Amino acid sequence: MIDLNKDGLNDLVMLDHEGYLAFYERAKKDDGITLLPGKRIFRGEDGNPLQLNPGKAGASGRRKFCIVDWDLDGKEDMLINEKNIDFYRNISAKQSEYIFKNEGMVDERILAGHSTSPTVVDWDKNGVPDMLIGAEDGYLYYMKNPNAPR
């Protein structure tokens, strides 16, 4: 859940039935608030829709991610589950576009054999998102944002 289009309503960003990352916009209607059909607005660096999980049946749909401006450039990036956390940098030229390049793991440590769960926190209250990672071993791992001003 994130107010991706900054209209004051939390939208839904999740994988669709084919493993593509999709934007499900919440919108105000005369009779209340509704959730619009998904749109594949997220792209890979090749320009194609971003498919985070091409698997079928039990091998599909299990991606955990967090949308955040991790590199502090004003554009929303993604932190995505992996054996650590993969950083998907938003390389678009415009604020309202979402074109991602996988920059690889944020840290060389292997935290899980299968999957991690990223989220962001600002415990030091410096206005910069840091990362909290849940791992299969039952531990939580904290990572300061390396992009924070010193």
Tab-separated table of N, CA and C in Angstrom:
chain	number	residue	atom	x	y	z
A	1	MET	N	0.847	-1.172	0.000
A	1	MET	CA	0.000	0.000	0.000
A	1	MET	C	0.895	1.239	0.000
A	2	ILE	N	0.607	2.128	-0.920
A	2	ILE	CA	1.356	3.378	-1.026
A	2	ILE	C	0.508	4.366	-1.824
A	3	ASP	N	0.575	5.610	-1.456
A	3	ASP	CA	-0.098	6.637	-2.245
A	3	ASP	C	0.833	6.995	-3.400
A	4	LEU	N	0.886	6.145	-4.382
A	4	LEU	CA	1.854	6.285	-5.468
A	4	LEU	C	1.608	7.539	-6.301
A	5	ASN	N	0.358	7.861	-6.551
A	5	ASN	CA	0.053	9.021	-7.388
A	5	ASN	C	-0.190	10.294	-6.579
A	6	LYS	N	0.058	10.223	-5.262
A	6	LYS	CA	0.007	11.395	-4.366
A	6	LYS	C	-1.339	12.125	-4.403
A	7	ASP	N	-2.444	11.352	-4.449
A	7	ASP	CA	-3.769	11.966	-4.441
A	7	ASP	C	-4.467	11.864	-3.088
A	8	GLY	N	-3.742	11.405	-2.068
A	8	GLY	CA	-4.312	11.295	-0.731
A	8	GLY	C	-4.977	9.960	-0.441
A	9	LEU	N	-4.996	9.050	-1.401
A	9	LEU	CA	-5.581	7.725	-1.215
A	9	LEU	C	-4.487	6.670	-1.358
A	10	ASN	N	-4.455	5.715	-0.456
A	10	ASN	CA	-3.482	4.627	-0.580
A	10	ASN	C	-3.873	3.718	-1.728
A	11	ASP	N	-2.935	3.485	-2.620
A	11	ASP	CA	-3.124	2.600	-3.764
A	11	ASP	C	-2.502	1.247	-3.440
A	12	LEU	N	-2.749	0.280	-4.282
A	12	LEU	CA	-2.201	-1.059	-4.111
A	12	LEU	C	-1.211	-1.326	-5.231
A	13	VAL	N	-0.001	-1.735	-4.863
A	13	VAL	CA	0.996	-2.159	-5.845
A	13	VAL	C	1.332	-3.599	-5.505
A	14	MET	N	1.116	-4.498	-6.461
A	14	MET	CA	1.360	-5.915	-6.222
A	14	MET	C	1.536	-6.627	-7.554
A	15	LEU	N	1.924	-7.891	-7.482
A	15	LEU	CA	2.037	-8.683	-8.698
A	15	LEU	C	0.646	-9.039	-9.191
A	16	ASP	N	0.462	-8.988	-10.500
A	16	ASP	CA	-0.806	-9.426	-11.056
A	16	ASP	C	-0.769	-10.944	-11.282
A	17	HIS	N	-1.775	-11.479	-11.928
A	17	HIS	CA	-1.905	-12.930	-12.094
A	17	HIS	C	-0.816	-13.548	-12.967
A	18	GLU	N	-0.030	-12.734	-13.668
A	18	GLU	CA	1.065	-13.247	-14.493
A	18	GLU	C	2.442	-12.862	-13.939
A	19	GLY	N	2.482	-12.343	-12.730
A	19	GLY	CA	3.756	-12.012	-12.095
A	19	GLY	C	4.315	-10.649	-12.441
A	20	TYR	N	3.537	-9.819	-13.127
A	20	TYR	CA	3.974	-8.465	-13.451
A	20	TYR	C	3.606	-7.535	-12.304
A	21	LEU	N	4.473	-6.578	-12.036
A	21	LEU	CA	4.184	-5.589	-11.017
A	21	LEU	C	3.121	-4.646	-11.579
A	22	ALA	N	2.033	-4.483	-10.826
A	22	ALA	CA	0.899	-3.698	-11.321
A	22	ALA	C	0.466	-2.655	-10.291
A	23	PHE	N	-0.084	-1.584	-10.806
A	23	PHE	CA	-0.599	-0.459	-10.013
A	23	PHE	C	-2.112	-0.532	-10.020
A	24	TYR	N	-2.690	-0.692	-8.829
A	24	TYR	CA	-4.139	-0.706	-8.659
A	24	TYR	C	-4.502	0.585	-7.932
A	25	GLU	N	-5.009	1.541	-8.686
A	25	GLU	CA	-5.282	2.869	-8.145
A	25	GLU	C	-6.616	2.905	-7.402
A	26	ARG	N	-6.603	3.539	-6.229
A	26	ARG	CA	-7.855	3.836	-5.542
A	26	ARG	C	-8.336	5.179	-6.054
A	27	ALA	N	-9.646	5.284	-6.249
A	27	ALA	CA	-10.211	6.514	-6.788
A	27	ALA	C	-11.530	6.825	-6.098
A	28	LYS	N	-11.811	8.118	-5.993
A	28	LYS	CA	-13.089	8.555	-5.437
A	28	LYS	C	-14.129	8.522	-6.540
A	29	LYS	N	-15.289	7.957	-6.203
A	29	LYS	CA	-16.440	7.947	-7.107
A	29	LYS	C	-17.601	8.548	-6.348
A	30	ASP	N	-18.688	8.820	-7.016
A	30	ASP	CA	-19.861	9.408	-6.374
A	30	ASP	C	-20.342	8.583	-5.188
A	31	ASP	N	-20.261	7.274	-5.303
A	31	ASP	CA	-20.778	6.389	-4.253
A	31	ASP	C	-19.689	5.910	-3.292
A	32	GLY	N	-18.528	6.546	-3.295
A	32	GLY	CA	-17.468	6.168	-2.359
A	32	GLY	C	-16.116	6.041	-3.031
A	33	ILE	N	-15.325	5.118	-2.499
A	33	ILE	CA	-13.979	4.878	-3.012
A	33	ILE	C	-13.930	3.502	-3.643
A	34	THR	N	-13.250	3.401	-4.768
A	34	THR	CA	-13.160	2.137	-5.479
A	34	THR	C	-11.704	1.829	-5.825
A	35	LEU	N	-11.444	0.589	-6.145
A	35	LEU	CA	-10.122	0.155	-6.597
A	35	LEU	C	-10.212	-0.133	-8.087
A	36	LEU	N	-9.416	0.585	-8.865
A	36	LEU	CA	-9.450	0.437	-10.315
A	36	LEU	C	-8.660	-0.794	-10.750
A	37	PRO	N	-8.928	-1.294	-11.955
A	37	PRO	CA	-8.168	-2.447	-12.463
A	37	PRO	C	-6.670	-2.137	-12.533
A	38	GLY	N	-5.867	-3.174	-12.430
A	38	GLY	CA	-4.419	-3.020	-12.431
A	38	GLY	C	-3.874	-2.544	-13.765
A	39	LYS	N	-2.803	-1.746	-13.673
A	39	LYS	CA	-2.090	-1.273	-14.861
A	39	LYS	C	-0.621	-1.621	-14.694
A	40	ARG	N	-0.008	-2.062	-15.760
A	40	ARG	CA	1.415	-2.401	-15.749
A	40	ARG	C	2.233	-1.163	-16.093
A	41	ILE	N	2.379	-0.272	-15.112
A	41	ILE	CA	3.081	0.998	-15.345
A	41	ILE	C	4.568	0.909	-15.014
A	42	PHE	N	5.002	-0.191	-14.433
A	42	PHE	CA	6.397	-0.357	-14.023
A	42	PHE	C	7.154	-1.069	-15.136
A	43	ARG	N	8.335	-0.557	-15.455
A	43	ARG	CA	9.129	-1.097	-16.567
A	43	ARG	C	10.525	-1.468	-16.092
A	44	GLY	N	11.098	-2.425	-16.794
A	44	GLY	CA	12.510	-2.749	-16.604
A	44	GLY	C	13.340	-1.804	-17.458
A	45	GLU	N	14.650	-1.872	-17.303
A	45	GLU	CA	15.508	-0.972	-18.078
A	45	GLU	C	15.419	-1.226	-19.580
A	46	ASP	N	14.908	-2.394	-19.977
A	46	ASP	CA	14.713	-2.703	-21.391
A	46	ASP	C	13.426	-2.104	-21.939
A	47	GLY	N	12.627	-1.464	-21.089
A	47	GLY	CA	11.378	-0.837	-21.519
A	47	GLY	C	10.163	-1.737	-21.427
A	48	ASN	N	10.367	-3.013	-21.170
A	48	ASN	CA	9.252	-3.956	-21.069
A	48	ASN	C	8.626	-3.905	-19.682
A	49	PRO	N	7.338	-4.301	-19.580
A	49	PRO	CA	6.714	-4.360	-18.260
A	49	PRO	C	7.547	-5.207	-17.303
A	50	LEU	N	7.622	-4.780	-16.053
A	50	LEU	CA	8.473	-5.427	-15.061
A	50	LEU	C	7.784	-6.672	-14.517
A	51	GLN	N	8.321	-7.832	-14.884
A	51	GLN	CA	7.799	-9.112	-14.397
A	51	GLN	C	8.748	-9.616	-13.312
A	52	LEU	N	8.307	-9.521	-12.070
A	52	LEU	CA	9.156	-9.907	-10.943
A	52	LEU	C	9.112	-11.395	-10.664
A	53	ASN	N	8.107	-12.072	-11.168
A	53	ASN	CA	8.042	-13.512	-10.960
A	53	ASN	C	7.362	-14.170	-12.149
A	54	PRO	N	8.149	-14.767	-13.063
A	54	PRO	CA	7.577	-15.427	-14.231
A	54	PRO	C	7.143	-16.871	-13.970
A	55	GLY	N	7.279	-17.351	-12.720
A	55	GLY	CA	6.945	-18.738	-12.401
A	55	GLY	C	5.463	-19.045	-12.513
A	56	LYS	N	5.145	-20.306	-12.430
A	56	LYS	CA	3.755	-20.779	-12.508
A	56	LYS	C	3.382	-21.463	-11.196
A	57	ALA	N	2.099	-21.489	-10.904
A	57	ALA	CA	1.513	-22.176	-9.739
A	57	ALA	C	2.255	-21.815	-8.455
A	58	GLY	N	2.806	-22.800	-7.731
A	58	GLY	CA	3.459	-22.560	-6.451
A	58	GLY	C	4.746	-21.773	-6.536
A	59	ALA	N	5.297	-21.611	-7.727
A	59	ALA	CA	6.542	-20.861	-7.904
A	59	ALA	C	6.276	-19.415	-8.320
A	60	SER	N	5.040	-18.979	-8.183
A	60	SER	CA	4.707	-17.619	-8.617
A	60	SER	C	4.171	-16.780	-7.470
A	61	GLY	N	4.273	-15.471	-7.627
A	61	GLY	CA	3.601	-14.531	-6.753
A	61	GLY	C	4.206	-14.264	-5.393
A	62	ARG	N	5.325	-14.869	-5.075
A	62	ARG	CA	5.893	-14.668	-3.745
A	62	ARG	C	7.051	-13.686	-3.791
A	63	ARG	N	6.739	-12.446	-3.950
A	63	ARG	CA	7.758	-11.405	-3.897
A	63	ARG	C	7.345	-10.422	-2.810
A	64	LYS	N	8.320	-10.023	-2.021
A	64	LYS	CA	8.085	-9.018	-0.983
A	64	LYS	C	8.951	-7.819	-1.325
A	65	PHE	N	8.369	-6.658	-1.301
A	65	PHE	CA	9.108	-5.478	-1.719
A	65	PHE	C	8.613	-4.255	-0.974
A	66	CYS	N	9.402	-3.240	-1.053
A	66	CYS	CA	9.094	-1.965	-0.422
A	66	CYS	C	9.424	-0.874	-1.435
A	67	ILE	N	8.504	0.051	-1.632
A	67	ILE	CA	8.732	1.172	-2.537
A	67	ILE	C	9.162	2.364	-1.694
A	68	VAL	N	10.336	2.891	-2.015
A	68	VAL	CA	10.918	3.985	-1.231
A	68	VAL	C	11.999	4.668	-2.066
A	69	ASP	N	12.231	5.933	-1.819
A	69	ASP	CA	13.336	6.632	-2.485
A	69	ASP	C	14.620	6.290	-1.723
A	70	TRP	N	15.208	5.147	-2.027
A	70	TRP	CA	16.364	4.645	-1.289
A	70	TRP	C	17.630	5.454	-1.573
A	71	ASP	N	17.814	5.873	-2.827
A	71	ASP	CA	19.039	6.604	-3.174
A	71	ASP	C	18.886	8.126	-3.026
A	72	LEU	N	17.744	8.571	-2.533
A	72	LEU	CA	17.489	9.975	-2.193
A	72	LEU	C	17.576	10.923	-3.388
A	73	ASP	N	17.180	10.433	-4.575
A	73	ASP	CA	17.204	11.289	-5.764
A	73	ASP	C	15.838	11.865	-6.118
A	74	GLY	N	14.833	11.616	-5.271
A	74	GLY	CA	13.496	12.149	-5.501
A	74	GLY	C	12.573	11.227	-6.263
A	75	LYS	N	13.062	10.056	-6.697
A	75	LYS	CA	12.232	9.094	-7.430
A	75	LYS	C	12.086	7.814	-6.608
A	76	GLU	N	10.914	7.205	-6.694
A	76	GLU	CA	10.645	5.984	-5.943
A	76	GLU	C	11.428	4.807	-6.515
A	77	ASP	N	12.209	4.158	-5.654
A	77	ASP	CA	12.951	2.951	-6.004
A	77	ASP	C	12.223	1.765	-5.384
A	78	MET	N	12.802	0.572	-5.507
A	78	MET	CA	12.242	-0.610	-4.847
A	78	MET	C	13.335	-1.415	-4.175
A	79	LEU	N	13.005	-1.952	-3.023
A	79	LEU	CA	13.834	-2.911	-2.311
A	79	LEU	C	13.067	-4.219	-2.379
A	80	ILE	N	13.688	-5.256	-2.937
A	80	ILE	CA	12.963	-6.494	-3.242
A	80	ILE	C	13.653	-7.684	-2.593
A	81	ASN	N	12.825	-8.604	-2.075
A	81	ASN	CA	13.352	-9.787	-1.399
A	81	ASN	C	14.259	-10.618	-2.295
A	82	GLU	N	15.234	-11.196	-1.665
A	82	GLU	CA	16.193	-12.089	-2.318
A	82	GLU	C	16.942	-12.768	-1.181
A	83	LYS	N	18.118	-13.277	-1.411
A	83	LYS	CA	18.910	-13.867	-0.330
A	83	LYS	C	19.401	-12.788	0.637
A	84	ASN	N	19.462	-11.562	0.166
A	84	ASN	CA	19.633	-10.363	0.973
A	84	ASN	C	18.480	-9.475	0.516
A	85	ILE	N	18.723	-8.273	0.061
A	85	ILE	CA	17.714	-7.410	-0.553
A	85	ILE	C	18.310	-6.848	-1.831
A	86	ASP	N	17.586	-6.956	-2.930
A	86	ASP	CA	18.023	-6.355	-4.182
A	86	ASP	C	17.496	-4.924	-4.266
A	87	PHE	N	18.350	-4.032	-4.738
A	87	PHE	CA	17.995	-2.634	-4.922
A	87	PHE	C	17.657	-2.405	-6.382
A	88	TYR	N	16.418	-2.032	-6.653
A	88	TYR	CA	15.969	-1.691	-7.994
A	88	TYR	C	15.907	-0.166	-8.078
A	89	ARG	N	16.893	0.421	-8.733
A	89	ARG	CA	16.986	1.873	-8.860
A	89	ARG	C	16.016	2.359	-9.941
A	90	ASN	N	15.276	3.414	-9.635
A	90	ASN	CA	14.404	4.038	-10.617
A	90	ASN	C	15.264	4.938	-11.495
A	91	ILE	N	15.428	4.548	-12.755
A	91	ILE	CA	16.305	5.279	-13.673
A	91	ILE	C	15.518	6.153	-14.647
A	92	SER	N	14.239	6.358	-14.382
A	92	SER	CA	13.421	7.156	-15.297
A	92	SER	C	13.865	8.611	-15.298
A	93	ALA	N	13.539	9.297	-16.372
A	93	ALA	CA	13.882	10.707	-16.497
A	93	ALA	C	12.832	11.599	-15.839
A	94	LYS	N	11.618	11.070	-15.631
A	94	LYS	CA	10.521	11.853	-15.075
A	94	LYS	C	10.095	11.303	-13.722
A	95	GLN	N	9.567	12.183	-12.870
A	95	GLN	CA	9.085	11.788	-11.546
A	95	GLN	C	7.951	10.765	-11.631
A	96	SER	N	7.079	10.891	-12.612
A	96	SER	CA	5.889	10.052	-12.692
A	96	SER	C	6.106	8.752	-13.471
A	97	GLU	N	7.342	8.452	-13.849
A	97	GLU	CA	7.642	7.206	-14.554
A	97	GLU	C	8.360	6.247	-13.614
A	98	TYR	N	8.254	4.967	-13.932
A	98	TYR	CA	8.851	3.936	-13.093
A	98	TYR	C	9.595	2.944	-13.981
A	99	ILE	N	10.883	3.232	-14.165
A	99	ILE	CA	11.754	2.360	-14.958
A	99	ILE	C	12.875	1.921	-14.025
A	100	PHE	N	13.016	0.610	-13.850
A	100	PHE	CA	13.909	0.098	-12.821
A	100	PHE	C	15.071	-0.700	-13.395
A	101	LYS	N	16.211	-0.515	-12.741
A	101	LYS	CA	17.412	-1.294	-13.043
A	101	LYS	C	17.818	-2.013	-11.763
A	102	ASN	N	17.989	-3.326	-11.850
A	102	ASN	CA	18.417	-4.098	-10.684
A	102	ASN	C	19.897	-3.856	-10.454
A	103	GLU	N	20.209	-3.190	-9.351
A	103	GLU	CA	21.591	-2.883	-8.998
A	103	GLU	C	22.220	-3.985	-8.148
A	104	GLY	N	21.470	-5.046	-7.874
A	104	GLY	CA	22.004	-6.162	-7.092
A	104	GLY	C	21.757	-5.994	-5.603
A	105	MET	N	22.416	-6.844	-4.830
A	105	MET	CA	22.200	-6.873	-3.386
A	105	MET	C	22.742	-5.623	-2.700
A	106	VAL	N	22.013	-5.157	-1.677
A	106	VAL	CA	22.450	-3.976	-0.925
A	106	VAL	C	23.609	-4.290	0.008
A	107	ASP	N	23.843	-5.566	0.275
A	107	ASP	CA	24.903	-5.998	1.183
A	107	ASP	C	25.319	-7.403	0.754
A	108	GLU	N	26.585	-7.753	0.944
A	108	GLU	CA	27.059	-9.072	0.469
A	108	GLU	C	26.655	-10.229	1.371
A	109	ARG	N	26.168	-9.926	2.581
A	109	ARG	CA	25.768	-11.007	3.494
A	109	ARG	C	24.535	-11.744	2.973
A	110	ILE	N	24.562	-13.059	3.078
A	110	ILE	CA	23.402	-13.869	2.732
A	110	ILE	C	22.557	-14.002	3.993
A	111	LEU	N	21.343	-13.474	3.952
A	111	LEU	CA	20.474	-13.481	5.126
A	111	LEU	C	19.446	-14.592	5.088
A	112	ALA	N	19.244	-15.193	3.919
A	112	ALA	CA	18.216	-16.228	3.809
A	112	ALA	C	18.552	-17.170	2.672
A	113	GLY	N	18.092	-18.391	2.794
A	113	GLY	CA	18.269	-19.348	1.712
A	113	GLY	C	17.217	-19.163	0.638
A	114	HIS	N	16.137	-18.517	1.006
A	114	HIS	CA	15.025	-18.393	0.064
A	114	HIS	C	14.503	-16.960	-0.063
A	115	SER	N	14.213	-16.326	1.077
A	115	SER	CA	13.529	-15.051	0.972
A	115	SER	C	13.722	-14.180	2.214
A	116	THR	N	13.640	-12.889	2.002
A	116	THR	CA	13.694	-11.902	3.077
A	116	THR	C	12.465	-11.001	2.949
A	117	SER	N	12.268	-10.152	3.935
A	117	SER	CA	11.135	-9.220	3.914
A	117	SER	C	11.626	-7.821	4.258
A	118	PRO	N	11.729	-6.924	3.266
A	118	PRO	CA	12.226	-5.574	3.528
A	118	PRO	C	11.118	-4.588	3.912
A	119	THR	N	11.458	-3.661	4.761
A	119	THR	CA	10.630	-2.491	5.032
A	119	THR	C	11.568	-1.362	5.430
A	120	VAL	N	11.049	-0.146	5.514
A	120	VAL	CA	11.903	0.967	5.895
A	120	VAL	C	11.432	1.583	7.211
A	121	VAL	N	12.402	2.135	7.928
A	121	VAL	CA	12.170	2.799	9.205
A	121	VAL	C	13.042	4.053	9.248
A	122	ASP	N	12.717	4.950	10.159
A	122	ASP	CA	13.555	6.132	10.387
A	122	ASP	C	13.720	6.300	11.893
A	123	TRP	N	14.343	5.332	12.524
A	123	TRP	CA	14.483	5.325	13.970
A	123	TRP	C	15.382	6.440	14.485
A	124	ASP	N	16.348	6.871	13.667
A	124	ASP	CA	17.226	7.952	14.125
A	124	ASP	C	16.644	9.331	13.808
A	125	LYS	N	15.479	9.357	13.202
A	125	LYS	CA	14.729	10.586	12.926
A	125	LYS	C	15.528	11.642	12.163
A	126	ASN	N	16.315	11.176	11.173
A	126	ASN	CA	17.083	12.103	10.344
A	126	ASN	C	16.405	12.377	9.003
A	127	GLY	N	15.207	11.841	8.807
A	127	GLY	CA	14.474	12.055	7.569
A	127	GLY	C	14.910	11.172	6.426
A	128	VAL	N	15.817	10.229	6.677
A	128	VAL	CA	16.339	9.324	5.652
A	128	VAL	C	15.879	7.910	5.972
A	129	PRO	N	15.291	7.203	4.988
A	129	PRO	CA	14.834	5.845	5.267
A	129	PRO	C	16.001	4.875	5.457
A	130	ASP	N	15.950	4.114	6.544
A	130	ASP	CA	16.873	3.007	6.770
A	130	ASP	C	16.074	1.725	6.563
A	131	MET	N	16.733	0.586	6.532
A	131	MET	CA	16.052	-0.659	6.208
A	131	MET	C	15.994	-1.609	7.396
A	132	LEU	N	14.842	-2.248	7.527
A	132	LEU	CA	14.647	-3.333	8.476
A	132	LEU	C	14.278	-4.552	7.654
A	133	ILE	N	15.008	-5.638	7.871
A	133	ILE	CA	14.831	-6.847	7.067
A	133	ILE	C	14.454	-7.999	7.980
A	134	GLY	N	13.361	-8.663	7.673
A	134	GLY	CA	13.005	-9.904	8.348
A	134	GLY	C	13.554	-11.055	7.525
A	135	ALA	N	14.178	-12.024	8.188
A	135	ALA	CA	14.782	-13.148	7.461
A	135	ALA	C	14.237	-14.472	7.968
A	136	GLU	N	14.489	-15.508	7.198
A	136	GLU	CA	13.995	-16.848	7.519
A	136	GLU	C	14.528	-17.399	8.834
A	137	ASP	N	15.670	-16.890	9.283
A	137	ASP	CA	16.259	-17.406	10.521
A	137	ASP	C	15.561	-16.862	11.768
A	138	GLY	N	14.517	-16.036	11.569
A	138	GLY	CA	13.769	-15.491	12.687
A	138	GLY	C	14.329	-14.189	13.229
A	139	TYR	N	15.421	-13.714	12.663
A	139	TYR	CA	16.041	-12.473	13.116
A	139	TYR	C	15.588	-11.294	12.258
A	140	LEU	N	15.691	-10.121	12.858
A	140	LEU	CA	15.511	-8.869	12.140
A	140	LEU	C	16.887	-8.239	11.971
A	141	TYR	N	17.150	-7.710	10.794
A	141	TYR	CA	18.414	-7.068	10.497
A	141	TYR	C	18.159	-5.601	10.166
A	142	TYR	N	18.997	-4.735	10.690
A	142	TYR	CA	18.870	-3.294	10.496
A	142	TYR	C	20.038	-2.805	9.651
A	143	MET	N	19.720	-1.970	8.661
A	143	MET	CA	20.769	-1.421	7.789
A	143	MET	C	20.564	0.080	7.649
A	144	LYS	N	21.562	0.843	8.050
A	144	LYS	CA	21.512	2.298	7.828
A	144	LYS	C	21.612	2.559	6.325
A	145	ASN	N	20.936	3.572	5.880
A	145	ASN	CA	20.978	3.944	4.482
A	145	ASN	C	22.355	4.520	4.140
A	146	PRO	N	23.075	3.888	3.208
A	146	PRO	CA	24.415	4.388	2.876
A	146	PRO	C	24.381	5.723	2.132
A	147	ASN	N	23.195	6.161	1.702
A	147	ASN	CA	23.057	7.417	0.962
A	147	ASN	C	22.795	8.607	1.878
A	148	ALA	N	22.671	8.372	3.174
A	148	ALA	CA	22.384	9.462	4.113
A	148	ALA	C	23.560	10.429	4.167
A	149	PRO	N	23.265	11.716	4.233
A	149	PRO	CA	24.356	12.692	4.387
A	149	PRO	C	25.121	12.448	5.677
A	150	ARG	N	26.404	12.667	5.666
A	150	ARG	CA	27.234	12.428	6.846
A	150	ARG	C	27.406	13.687	7.634
